[in-house]
Amino acid sequence: MSTDGLLPSYDRLFGDLDLRPADETRSVYSPAAYLADLLKLAADSADGSEAGDGLAARRPDLAEVPLDAEHSYTELPYLDIVNEVLAKQLTVPAGTDVWTHLATLPFPFVAPFSLGHERVRQYLRHLGVDPVELYRRFTPGPDPDVIARESLGLTPGDVEMVTTVLGDGTELRGCYNLDDTGDAWDKLAGVDAFRHAAGLTPAEVDELLAVPSSTGTAPSYR
């Protein structure tokens, strides 16, 4: 439209557009509509095979997402979605929160996992705050055990795990994911089996084998 003033503008010809207020989430161009089309496409492609049912297997929560404004436009950290999906894959005792369950697991070797402690450490790392220094400044009588634990990056559960003496019994077997009665210790005799149970890489296994034994000499075999 010309701007020299000789021709009327769209607003002068038709006036203000009296549009009816509408919910944008109900538009065919909204994220909710896109998700509905995606789920319809996935359902039409599902044929019982792994490829056809891949979306439902990887993201079973998508079919339960409400198609409203809150769930369409509220941004979530990708890591929160990943953790939620993975948490649903775990089998936990009835009435037990998944994070409470993870804090008590003896296996794998990265367990137990404390969500609360990990959150605090990530916040402090982001802020550039040393947890040991923070503890010393705000504690009237610092506990040397707590200082040592925080210096090593351990949780109370980690400390209990590495300082508790376990015999050749149920608790020790659980640390290697062995059945209470059915699995023999010989099951860990193979390098690959032990590496998997201990969560070690091949390089870490080599390093472990190079550590001197109680006699002060390293083993002569690999």
mmCIF file of C-alpha atoms in Angstrom, residues 170 173-174 176-184:
data_model
loop_
_atom_site.group_PDB
_atom_site.id
_atom_site.type_symbol
_atom_site.label_atom_id
_atom_site.label_comp_id
_atom_site.label_asym_id
_atom_site.label_seq_id
_atom_site.Cartn_x
_atom_site.Cartn_y
_atom_site.Cartn_z
ATOM 1 C CA THR A 170 24.128 -61.380 51.179
ATOM 2 C CA ARG A 173 26.870 -60.322 46.939
ATOM 3 C CA GLY A 174 24.379 -57.524 46.429
ATOM 4 C CA TYR A 176 28.092 -57.188 42.644
ATOM 5 C CA ASN A 177 24.461 -57.803 41.636
ATOM 6 C CA LEU A 178 24.693 -61.512 42.452
ATOM 7 C CA ASP A 179 21.646 -63.499 43.472
ATOM 8 C CA ASP A 180 21.451 -64.386 47.168
ATOM 9 C CA THR A 181 21.705 -68.110 46.535
ATOM 10 C CA GLY A 182 21.759 -68.917 42.843
ATOM 11 C CA ASP A 183 24.843 -67.077 41.581
ATOM 12 C CA ALA A 184 28.278 -68.400 42.509
#
